[in-house]
Coordinates of C-alpha atoms and ligand atoms in Angstrom, one line a residue:
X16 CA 205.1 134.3 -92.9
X17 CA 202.1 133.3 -90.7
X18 CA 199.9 136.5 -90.9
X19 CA 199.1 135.5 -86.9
X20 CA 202.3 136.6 -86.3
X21 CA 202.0 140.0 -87.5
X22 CA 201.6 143.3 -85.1
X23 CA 198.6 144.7 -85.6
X24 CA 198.2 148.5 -85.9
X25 CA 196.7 148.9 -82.0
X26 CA 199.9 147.0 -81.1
X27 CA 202.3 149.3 -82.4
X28 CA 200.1 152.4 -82.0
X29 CA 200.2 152.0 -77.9
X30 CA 203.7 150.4 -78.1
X31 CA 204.7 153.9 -79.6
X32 CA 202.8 156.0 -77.3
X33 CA 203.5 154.2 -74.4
X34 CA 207.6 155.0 -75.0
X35 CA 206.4 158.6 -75.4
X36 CA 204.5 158.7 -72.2
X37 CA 207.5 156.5 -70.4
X38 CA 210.0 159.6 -71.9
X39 CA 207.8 162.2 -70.3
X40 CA 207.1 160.5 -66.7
X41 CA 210.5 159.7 -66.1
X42 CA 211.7 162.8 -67.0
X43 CA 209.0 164.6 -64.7
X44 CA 209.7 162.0 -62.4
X45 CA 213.3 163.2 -61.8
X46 CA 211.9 166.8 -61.6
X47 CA 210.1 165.9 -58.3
X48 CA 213.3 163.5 -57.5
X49 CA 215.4 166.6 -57.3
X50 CA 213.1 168.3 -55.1
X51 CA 214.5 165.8 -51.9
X52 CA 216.7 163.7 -53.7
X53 CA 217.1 161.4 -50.6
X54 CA 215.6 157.9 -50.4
X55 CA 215.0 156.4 -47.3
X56 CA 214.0 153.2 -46.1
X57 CA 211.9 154.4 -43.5
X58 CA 209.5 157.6 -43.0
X59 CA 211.2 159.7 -40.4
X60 CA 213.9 160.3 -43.2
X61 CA 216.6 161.0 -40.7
X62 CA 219.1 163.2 -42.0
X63 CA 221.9 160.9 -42.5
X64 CA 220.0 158.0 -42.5
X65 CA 219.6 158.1 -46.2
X66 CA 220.0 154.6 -48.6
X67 CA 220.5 156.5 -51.8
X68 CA 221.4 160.4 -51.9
X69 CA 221.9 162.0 -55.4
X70 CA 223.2 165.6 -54.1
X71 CA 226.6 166.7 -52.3
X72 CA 224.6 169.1 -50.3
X73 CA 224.9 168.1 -46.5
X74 CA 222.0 169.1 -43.8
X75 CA 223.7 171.9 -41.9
X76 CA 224.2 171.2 -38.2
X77 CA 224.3 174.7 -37.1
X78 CA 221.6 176.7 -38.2
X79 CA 218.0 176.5 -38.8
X80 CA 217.9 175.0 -42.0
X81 CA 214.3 174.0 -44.5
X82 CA 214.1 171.0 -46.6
X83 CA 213.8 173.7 -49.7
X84 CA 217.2 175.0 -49.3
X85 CA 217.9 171.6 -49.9
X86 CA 216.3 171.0 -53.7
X87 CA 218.5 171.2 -56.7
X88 CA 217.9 171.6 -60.0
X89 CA 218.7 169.0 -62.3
X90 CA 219.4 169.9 -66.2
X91 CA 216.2 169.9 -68.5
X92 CA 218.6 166.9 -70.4
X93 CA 216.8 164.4 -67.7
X94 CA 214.3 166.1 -66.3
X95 CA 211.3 168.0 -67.5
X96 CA 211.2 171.1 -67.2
X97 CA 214.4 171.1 -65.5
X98 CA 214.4 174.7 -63.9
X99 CA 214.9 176.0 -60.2
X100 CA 211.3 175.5 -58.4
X101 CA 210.2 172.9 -61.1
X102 CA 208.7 170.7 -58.7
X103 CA 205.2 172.5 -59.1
X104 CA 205.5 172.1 -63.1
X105 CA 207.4 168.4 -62.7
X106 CA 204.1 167.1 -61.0
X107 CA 201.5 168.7 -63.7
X108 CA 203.7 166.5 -66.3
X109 CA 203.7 163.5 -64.6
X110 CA 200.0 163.6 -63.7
X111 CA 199.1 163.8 -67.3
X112 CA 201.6 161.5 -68.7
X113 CA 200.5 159.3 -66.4
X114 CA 197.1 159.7 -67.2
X115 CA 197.9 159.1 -71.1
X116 CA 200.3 156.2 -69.8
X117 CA 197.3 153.9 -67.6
X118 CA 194.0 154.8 -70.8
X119 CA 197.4 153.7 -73.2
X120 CA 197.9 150.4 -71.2
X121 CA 194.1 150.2 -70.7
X122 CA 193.5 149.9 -74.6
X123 CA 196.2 147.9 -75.0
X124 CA 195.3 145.3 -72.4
X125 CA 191.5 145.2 -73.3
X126 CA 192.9 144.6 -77.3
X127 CA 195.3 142.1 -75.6
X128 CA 192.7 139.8 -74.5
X129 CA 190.0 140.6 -77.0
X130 CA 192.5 140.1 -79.8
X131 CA 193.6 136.6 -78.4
X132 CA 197.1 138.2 -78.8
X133 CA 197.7 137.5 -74.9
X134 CA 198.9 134.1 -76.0
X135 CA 202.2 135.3 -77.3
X136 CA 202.7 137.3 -73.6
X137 CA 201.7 135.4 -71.2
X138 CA 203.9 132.6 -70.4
X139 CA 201.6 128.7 -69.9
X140 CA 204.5 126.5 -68.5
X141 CA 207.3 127.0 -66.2
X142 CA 209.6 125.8 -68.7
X143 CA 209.6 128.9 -69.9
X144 CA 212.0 129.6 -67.2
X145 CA 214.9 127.3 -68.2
X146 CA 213.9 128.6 -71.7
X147 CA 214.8 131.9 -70.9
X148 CA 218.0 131.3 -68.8
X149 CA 219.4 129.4 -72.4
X150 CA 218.0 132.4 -74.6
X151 CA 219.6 134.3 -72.1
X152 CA 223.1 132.6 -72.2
X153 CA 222.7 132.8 -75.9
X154 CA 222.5 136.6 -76.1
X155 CA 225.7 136.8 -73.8
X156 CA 227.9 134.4 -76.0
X157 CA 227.0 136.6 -78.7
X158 CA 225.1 133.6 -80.1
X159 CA 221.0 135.1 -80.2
X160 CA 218.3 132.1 -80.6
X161 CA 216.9 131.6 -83.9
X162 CA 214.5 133.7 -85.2
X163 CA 211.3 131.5 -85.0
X164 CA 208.6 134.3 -85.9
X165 CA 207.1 134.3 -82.8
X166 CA 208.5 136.0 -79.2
X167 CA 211.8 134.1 -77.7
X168 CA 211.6 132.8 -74.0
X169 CA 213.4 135.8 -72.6
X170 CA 211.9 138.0 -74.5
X171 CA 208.1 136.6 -73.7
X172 CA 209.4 136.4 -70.3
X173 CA 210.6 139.4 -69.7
X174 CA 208.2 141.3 -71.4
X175 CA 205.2 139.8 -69.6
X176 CA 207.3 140.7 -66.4
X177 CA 207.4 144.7 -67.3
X178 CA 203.7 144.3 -68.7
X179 CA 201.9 142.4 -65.5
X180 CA 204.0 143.3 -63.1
X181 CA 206.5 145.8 -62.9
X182 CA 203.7 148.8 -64.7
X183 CA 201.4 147.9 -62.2
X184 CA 204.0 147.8 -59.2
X185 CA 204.9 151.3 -60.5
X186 CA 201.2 152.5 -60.5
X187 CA 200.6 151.1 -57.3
X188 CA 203.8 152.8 -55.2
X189 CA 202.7 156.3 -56.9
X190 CA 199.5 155.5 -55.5
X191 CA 201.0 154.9 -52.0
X192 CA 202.5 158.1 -52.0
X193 CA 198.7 159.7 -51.9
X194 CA 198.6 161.4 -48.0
X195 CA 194.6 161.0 -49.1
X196 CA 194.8 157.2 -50.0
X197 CA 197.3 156.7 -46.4
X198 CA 195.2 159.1 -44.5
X199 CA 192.5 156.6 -46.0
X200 CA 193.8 153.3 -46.1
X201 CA 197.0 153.4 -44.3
X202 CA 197.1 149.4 -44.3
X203 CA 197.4 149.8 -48.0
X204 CA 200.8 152.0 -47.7
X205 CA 202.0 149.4 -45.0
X206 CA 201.9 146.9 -47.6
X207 CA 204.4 148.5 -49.3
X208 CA 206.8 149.0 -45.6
X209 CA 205.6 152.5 -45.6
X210 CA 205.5 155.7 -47.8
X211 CA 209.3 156.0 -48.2
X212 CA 209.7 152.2 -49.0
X213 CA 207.0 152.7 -51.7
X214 CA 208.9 156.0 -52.8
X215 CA 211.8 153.9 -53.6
X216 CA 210.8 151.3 -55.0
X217 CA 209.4 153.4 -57.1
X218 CA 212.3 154.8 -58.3
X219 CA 213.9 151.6 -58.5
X220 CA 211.3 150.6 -61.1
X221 CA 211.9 153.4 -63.1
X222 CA 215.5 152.6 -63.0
X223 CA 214.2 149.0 -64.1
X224 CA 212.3 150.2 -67.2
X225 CA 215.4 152.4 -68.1
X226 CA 217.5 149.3 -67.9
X227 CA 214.5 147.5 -70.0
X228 CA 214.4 150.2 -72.4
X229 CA 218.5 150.0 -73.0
X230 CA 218.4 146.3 -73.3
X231 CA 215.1 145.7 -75.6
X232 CA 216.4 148.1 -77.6
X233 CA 219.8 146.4 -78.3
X234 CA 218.2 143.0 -78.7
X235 CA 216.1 144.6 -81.5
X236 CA 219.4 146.0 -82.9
X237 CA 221.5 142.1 -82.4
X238 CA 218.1 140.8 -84.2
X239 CA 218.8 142.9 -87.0
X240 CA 217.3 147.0 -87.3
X241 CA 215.8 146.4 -90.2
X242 CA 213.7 143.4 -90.0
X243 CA 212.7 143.8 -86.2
X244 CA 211.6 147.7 -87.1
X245 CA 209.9 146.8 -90.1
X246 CA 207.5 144.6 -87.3
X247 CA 207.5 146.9 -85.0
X248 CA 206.8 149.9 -87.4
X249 CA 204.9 148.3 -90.3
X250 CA 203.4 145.0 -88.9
X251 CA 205.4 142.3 -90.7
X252 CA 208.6 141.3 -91.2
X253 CA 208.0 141.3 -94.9
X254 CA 206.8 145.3 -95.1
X255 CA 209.8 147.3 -96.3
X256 CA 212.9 147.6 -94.2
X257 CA 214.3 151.2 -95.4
X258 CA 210.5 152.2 -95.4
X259 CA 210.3 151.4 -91.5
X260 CA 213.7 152.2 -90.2
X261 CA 212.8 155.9 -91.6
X262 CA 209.8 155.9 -89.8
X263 CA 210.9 154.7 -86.8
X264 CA 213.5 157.5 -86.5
X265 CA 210.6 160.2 -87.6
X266 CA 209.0 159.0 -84.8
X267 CA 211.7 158.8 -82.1
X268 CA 212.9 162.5 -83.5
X269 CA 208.7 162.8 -82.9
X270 CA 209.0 161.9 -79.3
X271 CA 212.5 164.3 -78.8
X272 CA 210.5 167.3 -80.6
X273 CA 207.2 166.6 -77.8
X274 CA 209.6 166.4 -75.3
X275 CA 212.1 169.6 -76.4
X276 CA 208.3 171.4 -76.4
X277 CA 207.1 170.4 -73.1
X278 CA 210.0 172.2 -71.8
X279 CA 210.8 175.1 -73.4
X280 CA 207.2 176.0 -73.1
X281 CA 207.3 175.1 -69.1
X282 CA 210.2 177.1 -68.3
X283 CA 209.2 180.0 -70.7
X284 CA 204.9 180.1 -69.8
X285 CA 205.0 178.4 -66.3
X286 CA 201.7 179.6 -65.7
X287 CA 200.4 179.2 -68.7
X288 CA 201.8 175.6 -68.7
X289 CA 200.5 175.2 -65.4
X290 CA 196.6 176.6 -66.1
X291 CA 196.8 173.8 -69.2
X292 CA 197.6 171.2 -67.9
X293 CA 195.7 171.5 -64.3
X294 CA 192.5 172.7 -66.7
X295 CA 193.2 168.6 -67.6
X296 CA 194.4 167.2 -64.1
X297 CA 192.5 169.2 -61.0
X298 CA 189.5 167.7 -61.8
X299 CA 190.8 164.5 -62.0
X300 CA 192.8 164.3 -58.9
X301 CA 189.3 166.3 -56.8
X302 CA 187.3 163.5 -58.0
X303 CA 189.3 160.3 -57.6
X304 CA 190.4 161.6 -54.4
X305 CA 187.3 163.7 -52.7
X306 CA 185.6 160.8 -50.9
X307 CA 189.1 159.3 -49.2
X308 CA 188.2 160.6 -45.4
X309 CA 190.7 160.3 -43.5
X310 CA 190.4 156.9 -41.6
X311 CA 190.5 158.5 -37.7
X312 CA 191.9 154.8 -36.5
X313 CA 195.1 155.6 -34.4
X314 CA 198.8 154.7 -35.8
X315 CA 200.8 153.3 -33.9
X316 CA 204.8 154.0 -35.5
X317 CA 206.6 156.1 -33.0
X318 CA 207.1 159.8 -33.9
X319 CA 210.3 161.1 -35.5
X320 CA 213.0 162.2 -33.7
X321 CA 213.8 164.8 -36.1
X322 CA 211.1 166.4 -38.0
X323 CA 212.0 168.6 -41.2
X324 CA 211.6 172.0 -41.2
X325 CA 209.8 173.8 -44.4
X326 CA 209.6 178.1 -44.0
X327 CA 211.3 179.8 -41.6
X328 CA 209.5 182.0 -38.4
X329 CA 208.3 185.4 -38.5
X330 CA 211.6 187.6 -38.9
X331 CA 209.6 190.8 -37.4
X332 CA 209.8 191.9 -33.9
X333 CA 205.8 192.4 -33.4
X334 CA 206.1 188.3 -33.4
X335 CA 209.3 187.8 -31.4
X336 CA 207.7 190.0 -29.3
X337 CA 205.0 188.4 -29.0
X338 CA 206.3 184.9 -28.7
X339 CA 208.3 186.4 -25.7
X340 CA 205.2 186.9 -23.7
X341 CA 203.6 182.9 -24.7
X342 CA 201.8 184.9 -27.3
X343 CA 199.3 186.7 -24.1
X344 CA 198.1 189.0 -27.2
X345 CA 197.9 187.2 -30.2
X346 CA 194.2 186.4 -31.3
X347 CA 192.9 184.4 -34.6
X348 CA 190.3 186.6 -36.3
X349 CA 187.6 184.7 -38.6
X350 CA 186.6 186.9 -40.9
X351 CA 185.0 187.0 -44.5
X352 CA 181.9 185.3 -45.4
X353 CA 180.5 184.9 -41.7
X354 CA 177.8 186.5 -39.8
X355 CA 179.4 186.5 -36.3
X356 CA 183.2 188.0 -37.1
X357 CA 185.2 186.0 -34.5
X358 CA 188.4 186.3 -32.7
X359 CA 190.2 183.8 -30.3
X360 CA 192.8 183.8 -28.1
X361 CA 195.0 180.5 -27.3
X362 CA 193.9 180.1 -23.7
X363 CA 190.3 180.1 -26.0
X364 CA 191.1 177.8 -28.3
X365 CA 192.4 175.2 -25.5
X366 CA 189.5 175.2 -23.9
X367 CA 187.7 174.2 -26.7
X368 CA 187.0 170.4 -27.4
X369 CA 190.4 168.8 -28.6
X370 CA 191.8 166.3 -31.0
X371 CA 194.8 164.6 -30.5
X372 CA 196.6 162.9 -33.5
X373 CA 199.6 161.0 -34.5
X374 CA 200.0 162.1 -38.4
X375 CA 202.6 161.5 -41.0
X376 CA 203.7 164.4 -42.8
X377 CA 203.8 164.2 -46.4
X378 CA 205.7 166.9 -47.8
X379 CA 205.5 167.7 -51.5
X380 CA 209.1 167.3 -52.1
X381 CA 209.4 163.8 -50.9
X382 CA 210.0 163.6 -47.5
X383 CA 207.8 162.9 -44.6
X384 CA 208.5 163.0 -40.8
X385 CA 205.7 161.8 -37.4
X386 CA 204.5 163.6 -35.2
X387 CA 202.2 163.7 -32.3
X388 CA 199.6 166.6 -32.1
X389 CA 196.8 168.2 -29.9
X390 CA 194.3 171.1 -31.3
X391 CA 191.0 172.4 -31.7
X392 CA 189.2 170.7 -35.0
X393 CA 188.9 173.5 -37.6
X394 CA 185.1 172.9 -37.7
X395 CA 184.5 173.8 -34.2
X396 CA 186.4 177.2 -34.8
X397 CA 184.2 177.8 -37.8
X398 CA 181.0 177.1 -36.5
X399 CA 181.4 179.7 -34.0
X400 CA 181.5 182.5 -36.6
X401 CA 178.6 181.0 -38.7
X402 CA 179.8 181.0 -42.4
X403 CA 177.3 182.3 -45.0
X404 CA 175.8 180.2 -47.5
X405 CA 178.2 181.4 -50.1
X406 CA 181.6 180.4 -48.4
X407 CA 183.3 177.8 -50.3
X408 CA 186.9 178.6 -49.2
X409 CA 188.6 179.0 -46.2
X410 CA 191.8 181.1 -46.9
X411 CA 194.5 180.8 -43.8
X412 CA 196.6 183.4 -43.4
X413 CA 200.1 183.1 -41.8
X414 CA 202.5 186.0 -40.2
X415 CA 205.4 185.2 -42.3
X416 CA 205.8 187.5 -45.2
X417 CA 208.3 185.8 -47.4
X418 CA 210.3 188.4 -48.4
X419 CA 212.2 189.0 -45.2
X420 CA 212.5 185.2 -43.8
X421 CA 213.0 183.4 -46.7
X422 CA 215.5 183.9 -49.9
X423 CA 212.8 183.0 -52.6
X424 CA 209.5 184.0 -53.2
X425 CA 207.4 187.5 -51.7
X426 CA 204.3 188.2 -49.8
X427 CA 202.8 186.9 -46.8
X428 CA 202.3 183.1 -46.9
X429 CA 198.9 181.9 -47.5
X430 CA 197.2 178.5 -48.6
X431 CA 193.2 178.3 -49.5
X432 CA 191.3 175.2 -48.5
X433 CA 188.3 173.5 -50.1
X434 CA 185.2 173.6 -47.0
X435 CA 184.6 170.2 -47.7
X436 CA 188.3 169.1 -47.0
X437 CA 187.7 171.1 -43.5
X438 CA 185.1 169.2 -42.7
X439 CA 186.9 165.7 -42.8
X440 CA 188.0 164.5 -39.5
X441 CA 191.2 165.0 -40.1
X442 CA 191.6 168.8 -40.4
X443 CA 192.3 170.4 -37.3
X444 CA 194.2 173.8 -36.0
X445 CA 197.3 172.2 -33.7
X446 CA 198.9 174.1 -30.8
X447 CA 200.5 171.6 -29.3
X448 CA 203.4 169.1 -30.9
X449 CA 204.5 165.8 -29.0
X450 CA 203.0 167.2 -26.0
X451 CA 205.2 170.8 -26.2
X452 CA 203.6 174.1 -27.0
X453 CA 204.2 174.2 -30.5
X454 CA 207.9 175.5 -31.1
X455 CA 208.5 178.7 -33.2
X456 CA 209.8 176.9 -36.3
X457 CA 206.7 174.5 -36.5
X458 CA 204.2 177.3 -36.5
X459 CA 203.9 178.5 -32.9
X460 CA 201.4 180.0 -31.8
X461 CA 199.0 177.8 -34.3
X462 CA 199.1 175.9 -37.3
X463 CA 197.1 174.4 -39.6
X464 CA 196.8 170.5 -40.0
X465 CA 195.5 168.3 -42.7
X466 CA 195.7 164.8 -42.7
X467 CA 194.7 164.1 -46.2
X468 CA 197.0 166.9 -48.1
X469 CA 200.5 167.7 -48.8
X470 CA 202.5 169.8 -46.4
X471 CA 202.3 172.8 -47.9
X472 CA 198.9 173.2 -47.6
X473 CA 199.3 173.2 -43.5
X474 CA 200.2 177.0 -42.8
X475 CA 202.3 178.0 -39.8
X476 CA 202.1 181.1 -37.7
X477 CA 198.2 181.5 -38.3
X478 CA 196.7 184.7 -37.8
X479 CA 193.8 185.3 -39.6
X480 CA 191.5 183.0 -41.8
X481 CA 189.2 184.8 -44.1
X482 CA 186.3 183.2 -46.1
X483 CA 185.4 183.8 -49.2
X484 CA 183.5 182.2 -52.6
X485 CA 185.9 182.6 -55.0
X486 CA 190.1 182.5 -54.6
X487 CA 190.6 184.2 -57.4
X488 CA 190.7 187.7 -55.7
X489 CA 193.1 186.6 -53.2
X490 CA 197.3 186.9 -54.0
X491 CA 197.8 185.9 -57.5
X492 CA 194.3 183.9 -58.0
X493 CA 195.4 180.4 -57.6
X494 CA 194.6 179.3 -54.7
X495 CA 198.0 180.0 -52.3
X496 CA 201.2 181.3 -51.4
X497 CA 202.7 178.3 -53.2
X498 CA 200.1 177.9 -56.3
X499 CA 201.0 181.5 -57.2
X500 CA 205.0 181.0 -56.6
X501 CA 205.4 177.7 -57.5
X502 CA 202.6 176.3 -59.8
X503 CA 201.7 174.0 -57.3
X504 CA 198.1 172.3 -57.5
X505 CA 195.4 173.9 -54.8
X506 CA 193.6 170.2 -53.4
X507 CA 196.8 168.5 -53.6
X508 CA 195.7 164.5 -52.4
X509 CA 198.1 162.8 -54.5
Ligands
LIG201 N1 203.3 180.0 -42.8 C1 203.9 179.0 -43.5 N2 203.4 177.8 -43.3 C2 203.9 176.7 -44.0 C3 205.1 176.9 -44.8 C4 205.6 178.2 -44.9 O1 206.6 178.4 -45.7 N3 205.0 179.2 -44.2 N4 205.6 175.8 -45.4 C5 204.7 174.6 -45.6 C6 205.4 173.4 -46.1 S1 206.0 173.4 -47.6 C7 205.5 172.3 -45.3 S2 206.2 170.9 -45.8 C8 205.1 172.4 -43.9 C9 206.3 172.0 -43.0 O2 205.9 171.9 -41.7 P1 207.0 171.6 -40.6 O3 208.1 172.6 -40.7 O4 206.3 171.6 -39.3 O5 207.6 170.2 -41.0 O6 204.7 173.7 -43.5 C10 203.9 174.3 -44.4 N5 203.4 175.5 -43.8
LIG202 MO1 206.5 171.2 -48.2

């Protein structure tokens, strides 16, 4: 056999890791899937409105209802780590595999190109087409073209296709997801029809490299195990076929073991799982995300006529009390690492210079709803209290303690912010929505609002905002109400 048709070792090194990676981001993937397993075609996601919908549970009509009540929790089988509140632990696993899945394709293309092995890949006529289409009816009548050494037309074809386009399709819709890379470059996301076009398509290319994966693999199997493995595992069709097909099924049984490991050590050490694996990706998402300022240019989609509801008010009488007099007594106290300790009251906080923005919320679990709203930017507040050389953090405190409004989780509700994220344009503290006073289920009297972050990180019901160096003496140490209960990340931009 011509020795230029043998797979050299990179070849099947990142062919084998990239099905490992591929195991562990779909199966991560469907973890954060079955936090809002809804897909929409637009991004008001009106319930209802869905295209796809992989859960029974309807949106109740008659009751105030949150977008978590709706999350299910889909069997560690498919998704990884498969346990109720996963999503935290789901994203941590995807951010790395996905990591090890681009530096995998990375060395694999530059090898491509440097090895001259491109030349089996990419296709240099059209008649590859027509090529294909008969390779294609060949495999259907059961009747496979020859085996001529080198690639077939479908097979070059369709490989090329899930190489130089569909991996790259699927890296850029995650991408599009980003609140940092739409609050940045929302003409990017618009490429795509919007965030919840990109979020579905890509899901619809995962579902394309599942369909890939099931078909490759039974063409390899139609070709014959043993000769196509000993390639694939050994380099040549020549190298010994009993040697390679026991390879090959130590290293799928490899791939189960990884996988059987990620999640019995997720759902048993969530926060041990969690400090790992952040130690790894927090960095990485800071850095490739920190200088993405929010692009203050004005969109122009209309707002949602329902917008999804996450928490649930203050259940104490102190803040129905309070909401029954337009909040007259309620103040926001700055407090912490400041020289002037400050308090405000709303008629205050109007009269200070005002933003008014139209922002798409990006919650973590998928969905995303547009709105229209008018408050004081969070710089302005600060200023006025004059923070101390060693703040760093600006910890927002809502009034609802979790215990008594919500049926998971303890503890009032609190979310730490990065200084430098308050100082982008598009951080500001809203008390007005679509020209209303803000209503009680969307944070009234105050909320929090961050262009360039995931929902959570926007608290509700604001009270009090302390700063401080260091979050590690506040709650649990990492960072917020949800980083403590839910492992999610603390600068979430992705
Ligand atoms: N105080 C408080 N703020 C909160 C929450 C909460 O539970 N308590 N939930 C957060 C989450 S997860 C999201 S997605 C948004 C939802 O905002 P909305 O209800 O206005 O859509 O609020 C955030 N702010
Ligand atoms: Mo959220």
């Amino acid at each position: 056999m011509d020795t230029a048709l043998d797979y050299p070792g990179w070849l099947r090194a990142t062919h084998f890791l990239n099905f490992l990676f591929l195991t562990l981001l779909v199966r991560s993937g469907l973890q954060i899937l079955s936090a809002s397993p809804r897909l929409y075609l637009n991004d008001h996601c009106r319930p209802g409105s869905e295209v796809l919908k992989f859960s029974r549970r309807e949106v109740p009509k008659d009751k105030l209802w949150t977008a978590s009540d709706l999350e299910e929790t889909w069997s560690p089988v498919i998704a990884l780590p498969g346990r109720p509140h996963g999503l935290g632990l789901g994203r941590h696993w995807h951010f790395v595999a996905v990591v090890g899945w681009i530096l995998t394709g990375a060395v694999y293309l530059v090898l491509l190109f440097a090895a001259d092995e491109w030349r089996r890949l990419v296709p240099t006529s059209w008649g590859i087409v027509p090529d294909a289409l008969r390779a294609l009816e060949g495999y259907l009548t059961f009747d496979p073209p020859a085996e001529g050494g080198a690639y077939n037309a479908l097979q070059q074809l369709s490989y090329f296709i899930v190489v130089f386009m569909v991996a790259p399709l699927q890296i850029a819709t995650g991408a599009a997801m980003s609140p940092a890379i739409d609050a940045r470059y929302p003409r990017y996301v618009r490429l795509f029809g919007g965030r919840q076009r990109a979020r579905f398509l890509h899901f619809l290319l995962t579902a394309l490299f599942c369909l890939f994966l099931v078909v490759h693999v039974a063409v390899v199997a139609a070709h014959g195990l043993g000769r196509e493995l000993a390639k694939i595992v050994l380099g040549s069709v020549t190298a010994d076929h009993t040697l390679a097909l026991t390879l090959a099924g130590v290293g799928v049984l490899g791939v189960i073991v990884l996988n059987v490991l990620a999640t019995l050590v997720s759902v048993r050490h969530p926060k041990t799982t969690r400090r790992a694996l952040g130690t790894l990706i927090a960095p990485l998402e800071l850095g490739l995300t920190r200088t993405l300022r929010p692009s203050l240019r004005k969109r122009t989609i209309p707002v949602s006529e329902y917008h999804w509801v996450n928490g649930r008010p203050p259940a104490d009488d102190s803040y129905l009390r309070s909401a029954a007099n337009g909040f007259a007594d309620w103040r926001l106290s700055v407090e912490g690492l400041v020289a002037r300790p400050c308090s405000f009251g709303l008629d205050e906080l109007r009269a200070m210079p005002a933003v008014q923005r139209r922002s798409l919320h990006h919650c973590i679990q998928g969905w995303s709803s547009i709105a229209d709203w008018r408050g004081v930017p969070v710089q302005e507040v600060l200023e006025r209290c004059e923070l101390l050389p060693d703040a760093r953090f600006a910890v927002f405190w809502g009034m609802d303690d979790k215990s008594r409004t919500d049926t998971f989780g303890h503890g009032l509700f609190y979310e730490a912010v990065r200084l430098d994220i308050l100082r982008d344009g598009g951080a500001f503290l809203a008390y007005e929505m679509n020209g209303e006073p803000l209503p009680a289920e969307y944070g009234a009297p105050l909320r929090l609002r961050l262009d360039n972050q995931l929902g959570f990180k926007m608290v509700k019901w604001l009270a009090r905002i302390e700063i401080v160096t260091d979050i590690r003496d506040i709650g649990e140490g990492h960072g917020g109400w949800r980083e403590d209960q839910q492992e999610f990340e603390n600068v979430v931009a992705i």
